[in-house]
XYZ file of C-alpha atoms in Angstrom:
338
model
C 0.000 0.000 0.000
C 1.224 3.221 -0.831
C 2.028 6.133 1.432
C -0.997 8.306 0.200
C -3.471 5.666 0.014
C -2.490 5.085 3.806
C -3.005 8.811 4.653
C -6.469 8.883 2.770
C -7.532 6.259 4.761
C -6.297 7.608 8.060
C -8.546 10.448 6.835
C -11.762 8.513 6.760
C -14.195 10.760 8.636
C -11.938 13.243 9.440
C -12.923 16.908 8.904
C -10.034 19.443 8.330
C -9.864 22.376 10.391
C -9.636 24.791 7.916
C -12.765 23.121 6.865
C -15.041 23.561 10.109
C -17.270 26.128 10.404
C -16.112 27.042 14.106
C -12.562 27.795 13.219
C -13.484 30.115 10.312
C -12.081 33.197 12.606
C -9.399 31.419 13.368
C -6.161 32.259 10.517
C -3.630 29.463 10.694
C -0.309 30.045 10.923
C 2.094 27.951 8.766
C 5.322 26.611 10.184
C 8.368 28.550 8.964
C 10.696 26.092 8.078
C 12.887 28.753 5.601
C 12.761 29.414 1.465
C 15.075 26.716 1.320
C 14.905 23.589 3.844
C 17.971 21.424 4.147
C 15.728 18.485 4.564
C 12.366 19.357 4.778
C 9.858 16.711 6.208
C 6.897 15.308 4.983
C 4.675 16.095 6.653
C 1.076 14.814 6.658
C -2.370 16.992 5.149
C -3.614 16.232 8.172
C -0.666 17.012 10.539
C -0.216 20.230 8.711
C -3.539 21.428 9.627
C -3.907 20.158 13.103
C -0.687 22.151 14.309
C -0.820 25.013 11.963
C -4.162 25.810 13.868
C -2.743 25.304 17.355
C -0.097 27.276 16.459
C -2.761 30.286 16.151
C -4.564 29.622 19.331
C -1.017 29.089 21.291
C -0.301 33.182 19.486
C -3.579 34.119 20.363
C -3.625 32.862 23.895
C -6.856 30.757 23.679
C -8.117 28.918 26.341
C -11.251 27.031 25.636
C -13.249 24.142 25.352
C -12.218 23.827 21.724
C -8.633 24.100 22.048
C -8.640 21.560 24.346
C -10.105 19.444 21.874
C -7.687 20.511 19.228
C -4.488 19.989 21.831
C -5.914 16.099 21.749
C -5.563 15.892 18.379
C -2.411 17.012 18.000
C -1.295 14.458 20.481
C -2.359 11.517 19.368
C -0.570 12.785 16.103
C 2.708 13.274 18.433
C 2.448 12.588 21.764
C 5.730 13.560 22.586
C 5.007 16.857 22.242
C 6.308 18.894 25.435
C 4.656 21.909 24.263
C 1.535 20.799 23.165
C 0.983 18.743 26.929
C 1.661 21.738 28.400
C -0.517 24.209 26.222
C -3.126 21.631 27.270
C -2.208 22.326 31.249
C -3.046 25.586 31.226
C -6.508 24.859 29.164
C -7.262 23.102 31.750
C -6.180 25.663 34.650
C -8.508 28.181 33.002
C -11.675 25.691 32.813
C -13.503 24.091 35.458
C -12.698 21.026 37.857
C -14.991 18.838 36.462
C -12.526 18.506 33.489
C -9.834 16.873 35.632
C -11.524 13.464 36.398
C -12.375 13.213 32.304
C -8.370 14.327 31.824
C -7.575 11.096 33.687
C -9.593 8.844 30.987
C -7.583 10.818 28.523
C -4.258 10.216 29.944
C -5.229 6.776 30.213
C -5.436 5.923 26.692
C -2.347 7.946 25.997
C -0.205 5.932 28.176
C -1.555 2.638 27.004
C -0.405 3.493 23.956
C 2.614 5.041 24.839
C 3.745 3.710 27.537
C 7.458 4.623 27.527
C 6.697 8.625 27.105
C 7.459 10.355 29.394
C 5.520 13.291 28.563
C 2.657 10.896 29.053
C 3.215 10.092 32.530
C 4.348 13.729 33.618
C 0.705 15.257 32.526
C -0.826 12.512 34.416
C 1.435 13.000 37.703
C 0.395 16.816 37.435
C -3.218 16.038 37.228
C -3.373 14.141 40.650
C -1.421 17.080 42.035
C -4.407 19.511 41.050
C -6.672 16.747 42.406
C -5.101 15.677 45.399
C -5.755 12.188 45.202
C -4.095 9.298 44.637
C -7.393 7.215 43.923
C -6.854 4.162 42.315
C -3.596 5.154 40.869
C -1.440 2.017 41.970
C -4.087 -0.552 40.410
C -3.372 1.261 37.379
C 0.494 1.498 37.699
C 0.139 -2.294 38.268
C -1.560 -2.837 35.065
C 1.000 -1.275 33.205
C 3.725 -2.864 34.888
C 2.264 -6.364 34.383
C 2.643 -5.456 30.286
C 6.145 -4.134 31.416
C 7.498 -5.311 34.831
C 10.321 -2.850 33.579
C 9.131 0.420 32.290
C 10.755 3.212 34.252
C 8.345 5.851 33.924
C 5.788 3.169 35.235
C 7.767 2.444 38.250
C 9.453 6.458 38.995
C 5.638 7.515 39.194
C 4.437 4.676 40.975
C 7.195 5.832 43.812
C 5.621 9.609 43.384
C 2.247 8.403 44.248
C 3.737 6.239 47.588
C 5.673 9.087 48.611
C 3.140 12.188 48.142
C 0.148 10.140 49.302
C 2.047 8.150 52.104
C 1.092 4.791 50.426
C 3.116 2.078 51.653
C 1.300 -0.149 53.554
C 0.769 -3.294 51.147
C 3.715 -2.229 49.177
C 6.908 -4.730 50.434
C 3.700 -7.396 49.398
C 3.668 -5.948 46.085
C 7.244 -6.532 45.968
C 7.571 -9.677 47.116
C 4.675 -10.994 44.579
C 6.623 -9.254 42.395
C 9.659 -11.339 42.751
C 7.771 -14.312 43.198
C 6.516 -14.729 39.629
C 10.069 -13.273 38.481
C 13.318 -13.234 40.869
C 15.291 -11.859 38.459
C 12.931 -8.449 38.252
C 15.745 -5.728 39.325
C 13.240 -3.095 38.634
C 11.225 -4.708 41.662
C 14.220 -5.034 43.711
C 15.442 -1.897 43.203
C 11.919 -0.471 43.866
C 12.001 -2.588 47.532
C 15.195 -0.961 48.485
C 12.917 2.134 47.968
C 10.605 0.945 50.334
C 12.447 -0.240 53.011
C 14.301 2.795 53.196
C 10.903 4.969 53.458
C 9.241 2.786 55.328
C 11.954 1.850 58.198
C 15.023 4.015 57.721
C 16.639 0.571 57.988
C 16.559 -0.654 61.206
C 18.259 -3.322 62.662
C 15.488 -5.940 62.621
C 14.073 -4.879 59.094
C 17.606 -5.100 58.095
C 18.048 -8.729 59.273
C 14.802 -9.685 57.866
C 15.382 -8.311 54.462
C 19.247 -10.078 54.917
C 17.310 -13.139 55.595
C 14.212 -12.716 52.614
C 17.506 -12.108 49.924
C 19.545 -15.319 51.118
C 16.611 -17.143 50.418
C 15.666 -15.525 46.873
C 19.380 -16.357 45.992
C 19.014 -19.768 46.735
C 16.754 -20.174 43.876
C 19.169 -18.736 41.351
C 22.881 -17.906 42.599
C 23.748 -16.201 39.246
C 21.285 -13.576 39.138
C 23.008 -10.031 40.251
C 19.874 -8.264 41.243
C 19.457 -9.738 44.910
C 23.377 -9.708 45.236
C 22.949 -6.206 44.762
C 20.528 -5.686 47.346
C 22.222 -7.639 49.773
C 24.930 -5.194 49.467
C 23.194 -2.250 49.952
C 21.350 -3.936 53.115
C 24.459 -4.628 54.258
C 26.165 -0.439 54.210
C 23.480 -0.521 57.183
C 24.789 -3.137 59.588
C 26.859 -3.275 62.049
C 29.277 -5.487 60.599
C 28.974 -5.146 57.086
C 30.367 -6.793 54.351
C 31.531 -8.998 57.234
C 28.156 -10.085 58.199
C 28.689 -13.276 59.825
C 25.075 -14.771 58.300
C 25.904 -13.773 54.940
C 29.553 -14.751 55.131
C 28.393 -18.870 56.612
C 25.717 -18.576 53.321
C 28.777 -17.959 51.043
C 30.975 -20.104 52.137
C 28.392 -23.579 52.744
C 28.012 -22.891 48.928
C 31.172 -22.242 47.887
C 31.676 -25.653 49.829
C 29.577 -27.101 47.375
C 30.857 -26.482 44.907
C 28.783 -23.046 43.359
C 31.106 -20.812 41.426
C 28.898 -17.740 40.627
C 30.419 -14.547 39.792
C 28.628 -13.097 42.168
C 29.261 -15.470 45.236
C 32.919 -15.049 44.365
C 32.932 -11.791 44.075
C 31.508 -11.577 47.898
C 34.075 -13.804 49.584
C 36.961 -11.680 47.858
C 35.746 -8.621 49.084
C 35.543 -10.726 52.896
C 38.661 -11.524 52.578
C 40.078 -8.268 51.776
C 38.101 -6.814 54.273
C 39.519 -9.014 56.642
C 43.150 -8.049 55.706
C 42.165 -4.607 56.873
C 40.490 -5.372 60.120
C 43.094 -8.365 60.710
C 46.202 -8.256 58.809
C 48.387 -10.272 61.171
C 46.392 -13.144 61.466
C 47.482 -16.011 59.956
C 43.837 -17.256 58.084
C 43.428 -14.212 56.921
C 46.735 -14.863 54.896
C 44.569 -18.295 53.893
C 41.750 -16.247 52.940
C 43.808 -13.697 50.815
C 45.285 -16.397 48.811
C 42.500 -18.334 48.602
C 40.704 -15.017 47.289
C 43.802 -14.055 44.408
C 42.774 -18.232 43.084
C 39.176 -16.927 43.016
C 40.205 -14.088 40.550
C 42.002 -16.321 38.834
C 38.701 -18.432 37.885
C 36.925 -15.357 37.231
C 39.635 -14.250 34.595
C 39.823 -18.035 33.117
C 36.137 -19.075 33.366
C 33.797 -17.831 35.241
C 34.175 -13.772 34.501
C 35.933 -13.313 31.498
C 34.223 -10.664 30.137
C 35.929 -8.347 33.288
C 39.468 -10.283 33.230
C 40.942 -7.318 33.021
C 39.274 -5.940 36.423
C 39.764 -9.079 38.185
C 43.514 -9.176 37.446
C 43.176 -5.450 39.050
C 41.974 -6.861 42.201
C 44.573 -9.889 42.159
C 47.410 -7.508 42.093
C 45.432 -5.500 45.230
C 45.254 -8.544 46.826
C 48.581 -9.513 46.251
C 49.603 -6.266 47.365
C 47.846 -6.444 51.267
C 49.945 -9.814 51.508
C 53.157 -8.275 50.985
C 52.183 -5.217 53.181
C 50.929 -7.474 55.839
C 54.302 -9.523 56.141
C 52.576 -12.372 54.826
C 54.178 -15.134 52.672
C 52.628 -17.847 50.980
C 53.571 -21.247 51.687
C 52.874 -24.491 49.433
C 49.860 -25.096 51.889
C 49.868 -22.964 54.720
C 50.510 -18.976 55.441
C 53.010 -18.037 57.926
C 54.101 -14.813 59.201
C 57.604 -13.318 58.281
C 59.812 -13.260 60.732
């Protein structure tokens, strides 16, 4: 099908603006694109007229029913439109309240079908603000999310709506369903770091709870970075950190067993160099350091080779807190220098 057969369909029932009785005071104005355009664009007959009317009523400062009407068009033609969304903001600031609940139907379609606009979600996010309420805005952040667990507007205005309205109380649930049908989700992990920092300024006991909740989610797939992730940032809030002793038994019964993930590795290195901070003297931390520059050594040769050249980085640091601890390494055992 050609190009202009598709437009004269798309046409089908439309009436041109320059046609309409209603807009005969109205005098368009044409976009100025120069006597020459580099590369001028094609655009549609119907495109054309849409915004060369709206540019009139943005010159002539019109607010009214009609231009509201005519701002819809022109966003289903581009809804990307900054200007356009926010022409139609201040339509709406100059008509009555009643229009607000009827924007919300509108804004509705236009994220359903353009769900990774921004624009989109903005001019909804400004419309609860003018209505002060959050209604039933998370059932239909949910709904979206369910087409994309991983849309970012989705989930950065789903965590405007929690924190203007104060609505976290079945939240961590959400989360935790969440994760349930997919425990590789990051967006939903990242978004329950969110809420456990709004919701408990981590405290000790959420802390250990979440430390606990992650273990468990890793256990069903050791390889996936998102709850490894988590676990460290629970873990800046402890006590004992890195050097959790819960976390560190969990690493090192599976390491035991045999489990080489990147990520489990990558946890028991940092332990150990940890340790040669806290306890550079001691003889199994020596152990621990070594054992730590052979993990980096599987990383660069099998498990990680896509960073080799980072893990060879923190070999040589490794190798480094050895030498500056006085430890040497022995066939089997560390000793000190003497």
């Amino acid at each position: 099908m050609s190009e202009t057969s598709s437009e004269e369909m798309d046409n089908v029932g439309w009436v041109f603006y320059s046609e309409r009785e209603e807009w005969k005071d109205v005098k368009p104005i044409l976009q100025e694109e120069g006597s020459q355009p580099i590369v001028a664009i094609a655009y549609s007959a119907k495109f054309k007229d849409v915004y060369d009317y709206l540019r009139a009523c943005l010159y002539n400062n019109e607010f009214s029913e009609r231009t509201l009407e005519l701002t819809k068009d022109a966003l289903i033609l581009n809804a990307a439109n900054y200007t356009v969304w926010q022409y139609r903001r201040m339509i709406l600031q100059h008509l009555d309240k009643n229009h607000l609940e009827k924007e919300l139907l509108f804004s509705k379609s236009m994220i359903v079908d353009h769900q990774k606009n921004y624009q989109v979600w903005h001019h909804r996010m400004v419309i609860i603000q003018w209505l002060n309420d959050a209604g039933n805005e998370l059932n239909f952040v949910s709904q979206m999310l369910s087409e994309d667990p991983k849309n970012y507007h989705a989930w950065q205005y789903r965590q405007w709506i929690l924190s203007t309205f104060k609505l976290y109380d079945n939240e961590l649930q959400y989360t935790s369903q969440l994760l349930e049908d997919d425990i590789r989700n990051n967006s939903a992990w990242n978004h329950r770091y969110f809420i456990i920092n709004h919701t408990t300024d981590f405290a000790e006991s959420a802390v250990l709870k979440e430390i606990s909740f992650t273990l468990n989610a890793i256990e069903k797939a050791t390889k996936n970075e998102s709850p490894w992730n988590y676990l460290r940032g629970l873990l800046i809030h402890t006590s004992n950190g890195i050097l959790d002793p819960q976390v560190i038994q969990f690493c090192e019964k599976h390491y035991s067993q045999g489990n080489r993930s990147p990520h489990l590795l990558a946890y028991l290195i940092d332990v150990a160099y940890e340790k040669g901070e806290s306890h550079p003297h001691k003889p199994e931390t020596g152990e621990l350091l070594n054992r730590a520059i052979r993990m980096c050594n599987d990383l660069i040769t099998t498990h990680d080779k896509i960073r080799q050249n980072y893990w060879k980085y923190i070999s040589y640091m490794l190798e480094d807190k050895l030498r500056n601890n006085k430890l040497i390494k022995c066939d089997s055992n560390i000793v000190l220098e003497i």
